[in-house]
Coordinates of C-alpha atoms in Angstrom, one line a residue:
Chain A
M2 CA 193.0 -6.6 62.0
S3 CA 195.0 -8.7 63.7
Q4 CA 193.8 -9.7 67.7
E5 CA 197.4 -8.0 69.3
V6 CA 196.5 -4.5 67.2
L7 CA 192.9 -5.2 68.1
L8 CA 193.5 -5.5 71.5
G9 CA 195.4 -2.8 72.0
A10 CA 193.0 -0.3 70.1
Y11 CA 190.6 -1.2 72.8
V12 CA 193.7 -0.4 75.7
F13 CA 194.0 2.7 73.8
I14 CA 190.5 3.9 74.1
L15 CA 189.6 2.8 77.2
A16 CA 192.3 4.7 78.1
I17 CA 191.9 8.1 76.5
F18 CA 188.2 7.8 78.0
V19 CA 190.1 7.8 81.6
G20 CA 192.6 10.5 80.6
F21 CA 189.5 12.7 79.8
E22 CA 187.6 12.5 82.7
V23 CA 190.2 12.0 85.5
I24 CA 192.0 15.6 84.6
A25 CA 188.2 17.3 84.0
R26 CA 187.9 19.6 87.1
V27 CA 191.8 21.2 87.1
P28 CA 191.5 24.5 87.8
S29 CA 193.0 26.9 85.4
I30 CA 196.3 27.8 88.1
L31 CA 197.5 23.8 87.7
H32 CA 197.3 23.8 83.7
T33 CA 201.0 24.7 83.4
P34 CA 202.0 22.1 85.8
L35 CA 199.3 19.4 84.4
M36 CA 200.8 20.5 81.2
S37 CA 204.6 19.8 82.0
A38 CA 203.7 16.2 83.5
T39 CA 201.8 14.8 81.1
N40 CA 204.7 16.0 78.8
A41 CA 206.8 13.8 81.4
I42 CA 205.0 10.8 80.8
H43 CA 205.1 10.8 77.8
G44 CA 208.5 10.2 77.6
I45 CA 207.5 6.9 78.6
V46 CA 208.6 6.3 74.7
L47 CA 212.4 6.0 76.1
L48 CA 210.8 2.4 76.2
G49 CA 210.5 2.1 72.7
A50 CA 213.6 3.8 72.7
M51 CA 215.2 0.9 74.6
L52 CA 213.7 -1.9 72.7
I53 CA 214.8 -0.7 69.6
A54 CA 218.5 -0.6 71.2
G55 CA 218.1 -4.0 72.7
A56 CA 217.1 -5.0 68.9
A57 CA 219.3 -3.0 67.0
K58 CA 221.9 -5.1 64.3
T59 CA 223.4 -2.6 62.2
P60 CA 225.6 0.5 63.7
F61 CA 223.4 2.7 61.3
M62 CA 220.4 1.2 64.3
Q63 CA 222.3 1.3 66.7
A64 CA 223.4 5.3 65.6
I65 CA 219.4 5.8 65.9
A66 CA 218.8 4.0 69.1
F67 CA 221.8 6.0 70.8
V68 CA 220.3 9.5 70.2
A69 CA 216.3 7.8 70.7
V70 CA 217.5 7.1 74.0
I71 CA 219.5 9.9 74.7
L72 CA 216.6 12.7 73.5
G73 CA 214.0 9.7 75.6
A74 CA 215.4 10.4 78.4
A75 CA 216.3 14.0 78.5
N76 CA 211.7 14.3 78.5
V77 CA 211.9 11.6 81.2
F78 CA 213.6 13.1 83.4
G79 CA 213.9 16.9 82.5
G80 CA 209.8 16.2 82.3
F81 CA 209.5 15.4 85.5
V82 CA 212.3 17.9 87.7
V83 CA 211.1 20.3 86.2
T84 CA 207.2 19.8 87.1
D85 CA 208.4 18.8 90.9
R86 CA 210.1 22.4 90.6
M87 CA 206.8 23.9 89.7
L88 CA 204.6 22.4 92.4
E89 CA 206.9 22.7 95.3
M90 CA 205.4 26.3 94.7
F91 CA 202.2 25.3 95.8
K92 CA 204.1 24.5 99.2
K93 CA 201.8 26.2 102.0
K94 CA 202.6 29.8 102.9
A95 CA 205.2 29.4 99.8
A96 CA 204.1 32.2 96.7
P97 CA 201.7 30.5 94.2
P98 CA 202.9 30.8 90.8
V99 CA 202.2 34.0 89.2
E100 CA 199.7 33.4 86.8
K101 CA 202.2 33.9 83.7
P102 CA 201.1 36.6 80.8
E103 CA 202.9 34.0 78.6
Chain B
M6 CA 217.3 -18.1 80.7
T7 CA 214.0 -17.9 82.8
N8 CA 211.0 -16.0 81.0
F9 CA 210.6 -13.4 82.8
E10 CA 207.0 -12.3 80.8
T11 CA 205.5 -13.4 84.3
I12 CA 207.5 -9.8 86.2
I13 CA 206.8 -7.8 83.3
G14 CA 203.6 -7.7 82.2
P15 CA 201.9 -7.2 86.0
A16 CA 204.8 -4.7 86.4
Y17 CA 203.3 -2.9 83.6
L18 CA 200.1 -3.2 84.9
V19 CA 200.8 -0.9 88.3
A20 CA 203.0 1.6 86.2
A21 CA 199.4 2.0 84.3
V22 CA 197.2 2.2 87.5
L23 CA 200.0 5.2 89.2
F24 CA 200.0 6.9 85.6
I25 CA 196.3 6.8 86.5
L26 CA 196.6 7.4 90.0
G27 CA 199.5 10.5 89.1
L28 CA 196.9 12.3 86.6
K29 CA 194.1 12.0 88.7
R30 CA 196.3 14.1 92.2
L31 CA 198.0 16.8 89.7
S32 CA 194.5 17.8 89.6
S33 CA 194.2 19.1 92.2
P34 CA 196.4 21.9 94.0
A35 CA 196.8 20.5 97.5
T36 CA 197.9 16.9 96.0
A37 CA 199.6 17.9 92.2
R38 CA 203.3 17.7 93.8
S39 CA 202.6 13.7 95.1
G40 CA 200.8 13.6 91.6
N41 CA 203.8 14.2 90.2
R42 CA 206.0 12.0 92.0
L43 CA 203.4 9.5 91.4
A44 CA 203.3 9.5 88.0
G45 CA 207.5 9.3 88.2
I46 CA 207.2 6.2 90.6
A47 CA 205.0 4.1 87.6
M48 CA 208.3 5.6 85.5
T49 CA 210.7 4.3 87.3
I50 CA 209.1 0.9 87.0
A51 CA 208.4 0.5 83.6
L52 CA 211.8 1.7 82.5
A53 CA 213.2 -0.7 85.0
V54 CA 211.1 -4.2 84.1
T55 CA 211.9 -3.2 80.3
L56 CA 215.4 -4.5 81.1
L57 CA 214.5 -8.0 81.6
N58 CA 212.9 -7.8 78.1
P59 CA 214.1 -11.0 76.7
D60 CA 216.7 -8.0 73.7
I61 CA 217.6 -6.5 76.2
L62 CA 218.6 -9.1 79.2
G63 CA 220.3 -11.1 76.4
A64 CA 222.4 -8.2 76.0
I65 CA 222.8 -7.7 79.2
T66 CA 223.8 -11.4 80.0
G67 CA 225.3 -12.0 76.6
A68 CA 227.8 -8.7 77.6
R69 CA 227.4 -7.2 73.8
L70 CA 228.6 -4.0 75.2
I71 CA 226.5 -1.8 72.4
P72 CA 223.2 -2.5 73.4
I73 CA 224.1 -1.7 77.1
G74 CA 226.0 1.1 76.3
T75 CA 223.4 2.8 73.8
I76 CA 220.7 2.3 76.9
V77 CA 223.5 3.2 80.1
I78 CA 225.1 5.9 78.1
G79 CA 222.2 7.6 76.2
T80 CA 220.8 7.2 79.4
L81 CA 222.9 9.1 81.7
I82 CA 223.5 11.7 78.3
G83 CA 220.1 12.5 78.0
G84 CA 219.2 12.2 81.6
G85 CA 221.5 14.0 82.8
I86 CA 221.2 17.0 80.4
G87 CA 217.2 17.0 81.2
V88 CA 217.8 17.7 84.7
Y89 CA 220.4 20.5 84.9
F90 CA 218.4 22.5 82.2
A91 CA 215.0 21.1 84.3
R92 CA 216.9 22.5 87.8
T93 CA 218.7 25.6 85.8
V94 CA 216.1 27.4 84.0
K95 CA 214.0 30.4 85.2
M96 CA 210.5 30.1 86.0
T97 CA 209.4 32.8 83.3
A98 CA 211.2 30.4 81.2
M99 CA 209.1 27.2 81.8
P100 CA 207.1 27.0 78.7
Q101 CA 209.4 27.3 76.1
M102 CA 211.5 24.5 78.3
V103 CA 208.6 22.4 78.7
A104 CA 208.0 23.2 74.6
L105 CA 211.8 21.8 74.3
F106 CA 211.5 18.3 76.3
N107 CA 207.9 18.0 74.3
G108 CA 210.0 17.9 70.9
M109 CA 212.1 15.4 72.4
G110 CA 209.6 12.9 72.7
G111 CA 208.7 13.4 69.6
A112 CA 211.5 12.5 67.8
T113 CA 211.8 10.0 69.8
A114 CA 208.3 8.3 69.3
A115 CA 209.7 9.0 65.3
L116 CA 212.9 7.8 65.2
V117 CA 211.6 4.7 67.2
S118 CA 209.0 3.8 64.6
I119 CA 211.2 4.4 61.8
A120 CA 213.8 2.4 62.9
E121 CA 211.5 -0.7 64.0
F122 CA 210.4 -0.4 60.3
T123 CA 213.9 -0.3 59.0
R124 CA 214.8 -3.7 61.0
A125 CA 211.5 -5.7 60.7
I126 CA 212.4 -4.7 56.6
G127 CA 215.6 -5.6 56.4
E128 CA 215.4 -8.8 58.9
T129 CA 212.1 -10.2 57.5
G130 CA 211.7 -7.8 54.4
D131 CA 207.8 -7.6 55.9
A132 CA 207.1 -4.9 58.6
G133 CA 203.9 -6.9 60.0
G134 CA 200.2 -6.1 58.7
A135 CA 198.4 -3.3 57.8
G136 CA 198.2 -2.1 61.3
Q137 CA 201.3 -1.9 62.5
V138 CA 202.8 -0.1 59.1
V139 CA 199.8 2.3 59.7
S140 CA 200.8 3.1 63.3
I141 CA 204.4 3.3 61.8
V142 CA 203.5 5.6 59.7
L143 CA 200.9 7.6 61.9
G144 CA 203.6 7.7 64.3
T145 CA 206.6 8.9 62.3
I146 CA 203.8 12.2 61.2
I147 CA 202.7 13.4 64.6
G148 CA 206.3 12.5 66.2
A149 CA 207.9 14.2 63.8
I150 CA 205.5 17.1 63.7
S151 CA 205.9 17.5 67.1
F152 CA 209.5 17.9 67.0
S153 CA 209.9 20.6 64.7
G154 CA 206.9 22.2 66.2
S155 CA 208.2 22.5 69.9
I156 CA 211.6 23.8 68.5
V157 CA 209.8 26.6 66.2
A158 CA 207.7 26.8 69.4
F159 CA 210.9 27.2 71.5
L160 CA 212.3 29.6 69.8
K161 CA 209.6 31.6 69.5
L162 CA 209.4 31.9 73.3
Q163 CA 212.9 32.1 74.4
E164 CA 212.6 35.3 71.4
L165 CA 215.4 33.2 69.3
I166 CA 212.7 33.9 66.3
T167 CA 210.1 36.8 66.0
D168 CA 207.3 35.8 68.1
R169 CA 205.3 37.7 65.9
P170 CA 203.5 35.5 63.1
L171 CA 205.2 34.7 60.2
R172 CA 201.9 34.1 57.3
F173 CA 203.0 33.8 53.5
G174 CA 199.7 33.8 51.2
G175 CA 198.3 30.3 50.6
Q176 CA 199.5 28.7 53.9
S177 CA 197.1 27.6 55.2
W178 CA 197.0 25.5 51.5
F179 CA 200.3 25.1 51.3
N180 CA 200.2 22.9 55.1
A181 CA 196.8 21.2 54.2
A182 CA 198.9 20.1 50.8
L183 CA 202.6 19.2 52.9
L184 CA 199.7 16.5 55.5
L185 CA 198.2 15.3 52.3
G186 CA 201.7 14.4 51.0
S187 CA 203.1 13.0 54.2
L188 CA 199.6 10.7 54.3
A189 CA 199.9 9.9 50.7
V190 CA 203.5 9.3 50.6
G191 CA 202.8 7.4 53.5
G192 CA 200.3 4.8 51.3
I193 CA 203.7 4.4 49.9
V194 CA 205.1 3.0 52.6
L195 CA 202.1 0.8 53.3
V196 CA 202.3 -0.8 50.0
G197 CA 205.6 -1.1 49.1
G198 CA 207.4 -1.6 52.2
S199 CA 209.7 1.2 51.3
V200 CA 212.5 2.0 54.0
P201 CA 213.3 5.6 51.8
A202 CA 209.6 6.6 51.8
L203 CA 209.2 6.7 55.6
W204 CA 212.5 8.7 55.4
A205 CA 210.6 11.2 53.3
V206 CA 207.4 11.1 55.5
L207 CA 209.5 12.2 57.8
G208 CA 210.9 15.1 56.0
I209 CA 207.6 16.4 55.1
A210 CA 206.1 16.0 58.4
L211 CA 209.2 18.4 59.7
L212 CA 208.2 20.9 57.3
L213 CA 204.6 20.7 58.2
G214 CA 205.6 21.0 61.9
V215 CA 207.3 24.1 61.3
T216 CA 205.2 25.8 58.9
G217 CA 202.3 25.1 61.1
V218 CA 203.6 26.7 64.1
L219 CA 205.2 29.7 62.5
P220 CA 202.3 31.6 61.9
I221 CA 200.9 31.3 65.3
G222 CA 202.0 34.5 67.9
G223 CA 204.0 34.2 70.8
A224 CA 200.9 34.8 73.0
D225 CA 199.6 31.8 71.7
M226 CA 202.4 29.5 72.1
P227 CA 201.0 28.0 75.2
V228 CA 198.3 26.3 73.9
V229 CA 200.3 25.2 71.0
I230 CA 202.9 23.4 73.2
S231 CA 199.9 21.9 74.5
I232 CA 198.5 20.8 71.6
L233 CA 202.2 19.4 70.2
N234 CA 201.6 17.8 73.9
S235 CA 199.1 16.0 73.1
C236 CA 200.3 15.2 69.8
T237 CA 203.6 13.4 71.2
G238 CA 201.3 11.3 73.3
V239 CA 199.4 10.0 70.7
A240 CA 202.7 9.8 69.1
A241 CA 204.2 7.8 71.7
A242 CA 200.4 5.5 71.7
L243 CA 201.5 4.6 68.1
T244 CA 204.7 3.5 69.0
G245 CA 203.1 1.3 71.4
F246 CA 201.2 -0.4 68.9
V247 CA 204.7 -0.3 66.6
V248 CA 206.9 -2.1 69.8
H249 CA 204.4 -3.9 71.1
N250 CA 204.1 -2.7 74.2
Q251 CA 200.8 -2.3 76.4
I252 CA 201.9 0.6 79.0
L253 CA 203.3 2.9 76.2
V254 CA 199.6 2.2 74.7
V255 CA 198.3 3.4 78.0
A256 CA 200.6 5.9 79.4
G257 CA 200.5 7.7 75.4
A258 CA 197.1 7.4 75.0
L259 CA 196.5 8.9 78.7
V260 CA 198.5 12.1 77.8
G261 CA 196.7 12.4 74.5
A262 CA 193.3 12.7 76.2
S263 CA 194.6 14.8 78.7
G264 CA 196.7 16.9 76.9
T265 CA 193.6 17.6 74.5
L266 CA 191.4 18.3 77.0
L267 CA 193.7 20.4 78.5
T268 CA 194.2 23.0 75.6
L269 CA 190.7 22.9 75.2
L270 CA 190.8 24.2 79.1
M271 CA 193.7 27.0 78.2
S272 CA 192.8 28.0 75.1
K273 CA 188.4 28.8 77.0
A274 CA 190.8 30.2 80.1
M275 CA 192.6 32.2 78.1
N276 CA 189.5 33.0 75.7
R277 CA 190.9 32.3 72.8
P278 CA 188.9 29.6 70.7
I279 CA 191.7 26.8 69.2
S280 CA 190.4 27.8 65.7
N281 CA 191.3 30.9 66.2
V282 CA 194.9 30.4 67.6
L283 CA 195.8 27.6 64.7
F284 CA 194.1 29.4 61.8
S285 CA 193.8 33.3 62.7
G286 CA 196.3 33.6 59.9
F287 CA 193.1 33.6 57.4
G288 CA 191.8 36.8 59.3
A289 CA 194.8 38.6 61.0
L290 CA 196.3 39.3 57.5
Q291 CA 195.5 43.2 57.7
T292 CA 196.7 43.8 61.3
G293 CA 199.4 41.2 61.7
G294 CA 202.7 43.6 61.3
N295 CA 202.1 46.2 64.1
G296 CA 201.6 44.2 67.5
K297 CA 199.8 46.9 69.4
G298 CA 197.9 50.4 68.1
A299 CA 194.2 50.1 66.1
G300 CA 192.2 47.0 65.0
V301 CA 193.6 44.8 67.9
V302 CA 190.7 43.4 69.8
R303 CA 191.3 43.0 72.8
I304 CA 190.5 40.3 75.3
V305 CA 189.1 39.7 78.5
K306 CA 189.9 36.6 80.3
E307 CA 186.6 35.0 82.1
A308 CA 187.9 32.5 85.5
S309 CA 185.4 30.7 87.0
A310 CA 184.3 30.5 90.8
E311 CA 186.2 27.5 91.0
D312 CA 189.4 28.8 89.7
V313 CA 189.7 32.0 91.3
G314 CA 188.6 29.9 94.4
V315 CA 192.0 27.7 94.4
A316 CA 193.9 30.8 92.8
L317 CA 192.7 32.6 96.6
A318 CA 193.3 29.6 98.2
F319 CA 196.6 29.1 97.7
A320 CA 198.0 32.7 97.8
R321 CA 199.8 34.3 100.7
N322 CA 197.9 37.2 101.1
V323 CA 195.1 38.8 99.9
V324 CA 194.0 42.6 99.5
I325 CA 190.2 42.9 98.9
V326 CA 188.8 45.6 97.0
P327 CA 185.5 46.5 97.8
G328 CA 183.6 48.8 95.6
Y329 CA 180.0 50.1 95.1
G330 CA 178.9 47.0 93.3
L331 CA 179.7 44.8 96.9
A332 CA 177.1 47.7 98.8
V333 CA 174.4 47.5 96.2
A334 CA 174.2 43.9 96.2
Q335 CA 174.6 43.8 100.2
A336 CA 177.0 41.6 100.2
Q337 CA 179.2 42.3 102.8
H338 CA 178.2 39.7 105.0
T339 CA 179.5 37.0 102.6
V340 CA 182.7 38.8 102.2
R341 CA 183.3 38.6 105.6
E342 CA 182.6 34.6 105.1
L343 CA 185.0 34.6 103.0
A344 CA 187.9 36.4 104.3
D345 CA 187.0 34.1 107.0
E346 CA 187.4 31.1 105.0
L347 CA 190.7 32.3 103.5
E348 CA 192.0 33.4 107.0
K349 CA 191.2 29.6 107.5
H350 CA 193.7 28.6 104.8
G351 CA 196.1 30.4 106.3
V352 CA 195.9 33.7 103.6
S353 CA 196.4 36.6 105.1
V354 CA 193.6 38.9 103.7
K355 CA 193.0 42.4 103.6
Y356 CA 190.8 45.4 102.4
A357 CA 192.1 48.3 100.6
I358 CA 189.2 50.9 100.5
H359 CA 189.3 53.6 98.7
P360 CA 188.0 57.5 100.0
V361 CA 185.7 56.8 97.3
A362 CA 184.2 53.3 98.2
G363 CA 181.0 53.0 97.7
R364 CA 178.3 56.2 98.0
M365 CA 179.7 58.7 99.7
P366 CA 183.3 58.4 101.7
G367 CA 183.7 56.2 104.2
H368 CA 180.5 54.7 103.3
M369 CA 182.5 51.2 102.7
N370 CA 183.9 51.4 106.6
V371 CA 180.7 51.4 107.8
L372 CA 179.4 48.0 105.1
L373 CA 182.0 46.3 106.7
A374 CA 181.9 47.3 110.5
E375 CA 178.3 46.3 110.0
A376 CA 179.6 43.0 108.8
N377 CA 182.5 42.4 112.1
V378 CA 185.1 43.1 109.7
P379 CA 187.9 43.5 112.2
Y380 CA 189.0 46.8 111.8
D381 CA 193.0 46.3 111.6
Q382 CA 192.1 44.6 108.1
L383 CA 190.9 47.9 106.6
A384 CA 193.7 49.9 105.1
E385 CA 193.6 53.0 103.5
M386 CA 194.5 53.8 100.1
E387 CA 197.4 55.5 101.1
Q388 CA 199.0 53.0 103.7
I389 CA 197.9 50.0 101.0
N390 CA 199.2 51.1 97.9
G391 CA 202.4 50.6 98.2
E392 CA 201.7 46.8 99.8
F393 CA 200.6 45.7 96.4
D394 CA 203.5 45.1 94.6
N395 CA 204.2 41.6 97.4
T396 CA 199.8 40.8 97.0
D397 CA 199.2 37.5 95.6
V398 CA 195.1 38.1 94.2
A399 CA 193.7 41.4 94.6
L400 CA 190.5 40.5 94.3
V401 CA 188.1 43.6 93.2
I402 CA 184.3 43.1 94.5
G403 CA 182.4 45.8 92.2
A404 CA 184.7 48.6 92.0
N405 CA 186.1 50.0 88.5
D406 CA 187.0 53.8 88.0
V407 CA 188.6 53.5 91.8
V408 CA 191.1 50.9 89.9
N409 CA 191.5 52.4 86.4
P410 CA 195.2 52.4 85.6
A411 CA 194.4 55.4 83.3
A412 CA 193.8 58.0 85.7
R413 CA 197.6 57.2 86.5
S414 CA 199.2 57.5 83.1
D415 CA 196.7 58.5 80.4
T416 CA 196.4 62.2 80.4
S417 CA 193.6 61.8 77.7
S418 CA 191.0 60.0 80.4
P419 CA 188.6 62.1 82.1
I420 CA 189.8 60.7 85.5
Y421 CA 193.4 61.3 84.6
G422 CA 194.4 62.7 88.0
M423 CA 192.1 61.1 90.5
P424 CA 194.2 58.8 92.9
I425 CA 193.6 55.1 92.8
L426 CA 194.4 52.1 94.4
D427 CA 197.4 50.5 92.6
V428 CA 195.8 46.6 92.1
D429 CA 197.5 46.1 88.9
H430 CA 200.5 46.0 90.4
S431 CA 199.3 43.0 92.3
R432 CA 200.3 39.8 91.1
N433 CA 196.8 38.9 90.2
V434 CA 193.7 40.4 90.0
V435 CA 190.4 38.9 89.6
V436 CA 187.6 41.6 89.4
L437 CA 184.3 40.5 90.2
K438 CA 181.6 42.8 88.1
R439 CA 178.5 42.4 87.0
S440 CA 179.0 42.3 82.8
M441 CA 181.7 44.9 80.7
N442 CA 179.8 47.8 81.6
P443 CA 181.8 50.9 81.9
G444 CA 181.7 52.1 85.2
F445 CA 180.3 54.9 87.1
A446 CA 182.9 57.6 85.2
G447 CA 181.3 55.6 81.5
I448 CA 185.1 55.0 81.0
D449 CA 186.9 51.5 79.5
N450 CA 189.2 49.9 82.2
E451 CA 192.4 49.0 81.1
L452 CA 193.0 46.9 84.1
F453 CA 190.1 44.4 82.9
Y454 CA 192.5 43.6 79.5
R455 CA 195.7 42.6 81.5
D456 CA 196.8 39.3 81.5
N457 CA 197.2 39.2 85.0
T458 CA 193.4 39.9 85.4
R459 CA 190.9 37.6 85.3
M460 CA 187.0 38.2 85.4
L461 CA 184.6 36.6 87.3
F462 CA 180.4 38.1 86.3
G463 CA 177.9 37.8 87.8
D464 CA 176.0 39.6 90.9
A465 CA 178.5 40.0 93.5
K466 CA 176.9 38.2 96.2
A467 CA 176.0 35.5 94.4
S468 CA 179.4 34.9 92.6
L469 CA 181.3 36.1 96.4
T470 CA 178.8 32.9 97.8
K471 CA 180.1 30.5 94.8
L472 CA 183.9 31.4 95.6
V473 CA 183.3 30.6 99.4
A474 CA 181.8 27.5 98.6
A475 CA 185.2 27.2 95.9
V476 CA 187.4 28.2 98.7
K477 CA 185.2 25.8 101.7
T478 CA 186.1 22.7 99.3
V479 CA 189.9 23.3 98.3

């Protein structure tokens, strides 16, 4: 295993522990907003799409990169906006979100 | 050209820290919104400094229009679509919206993995070390499952396809075979460096996402979306290995881990073990077809005192329905304490007094008066029944038959026709109860099984004391 992959593995594993710890005590009314927020955060793959767009040489690769950028951008921007809308309801005196039957 | 490595690295580090702080703030209602915005700032930083990446910067300074156009126009189109739907979607349709965005993220991860592999093979004939190729294969598989699975979840929740479980014989074996198949073909990718084999992996994984989610019923979709959400997180982290980018690894792993924990918490709150959700196809074949009716196991949802405390503190109005259990536990003083605490949070509190609450008519009023509950907070049944439709949380403490909807609707019920408090009309119902034993009349209460009902088991006084503590910490 190369040094770089190994270092990446360290980062990966430590981040997993942080991810567990940091939301360990979330109350159930925040489950849906938190899922939505983390959903927005993994939209960071847009960054990967940007990188392959920069490196793409052939039209086919450029097409793939274009689709990837569109999808990634929808994930990021849509994700954060929709989460913000949900959390707006937690403002004091506003109606709390009805626990969805789902 | 300047080397911007000295800016990119530290900026990614700042973004990683902000992501973590944002998640932290997201786990408490008071700070959640700022947490989301903090994560948004982290994202902005990460994306902005990525423009300084040598390849992209080279495209900008060299005025190579295709990469610039791909990034700018792609972001505008995707971002525009995302923001439009995020703004216009109805609050009730939120879960399927999240599913759709999640699927897009998964697809992105798979495409990035494939594109990077294709480029590396095409340019150098070598995709890098084994770690690199394994990341590519796994990123493709997980991203593709997340994509097609999320689309199925979306279609189910949007009721574009039936939300009933769709099953066929040997389904679990079929899915297991698909998973092994995708890994086996992934092995060919690893050994042979074959691009077509990687596309085959993509195809198998896409199919697996569909056949994996189809057998799961609509009611379990939120848990499924949560699982797929953490999958996309892992896929994003793997993509980080593929394009050698630490912030992708960090953010992806954060989502993968918190998403997994969230899945467990959700399935616990819904009282549905994960294995039940994913593999319910095994035992449920017989009852699968008809939604309701005999043989369907009815499930009560248990809540923790912390959860209930938060729900109460963030409600506009709470109606407390005291019953015999409260009197038995001598908890009237504690309930007063809880009401005081809630009023400090700006919640309007009322008590709904059923005529037969307690042991005899008027008993409850006396008990509450003893605890110095202001008289104007006590409401008789006729007064309060019209108000439940606008009540955020109805807190039922040790009452059972007086809140049983069967009295209104079920002509075969022994208590049919008894006037009841319509707590089932309120948005959320929390029932404090010692156990699932039926009430005085010895009949089951369907209120306890409703979707918007949560149970907090235990002695009324002990539970209320916990609630007071929970509300205080909000």
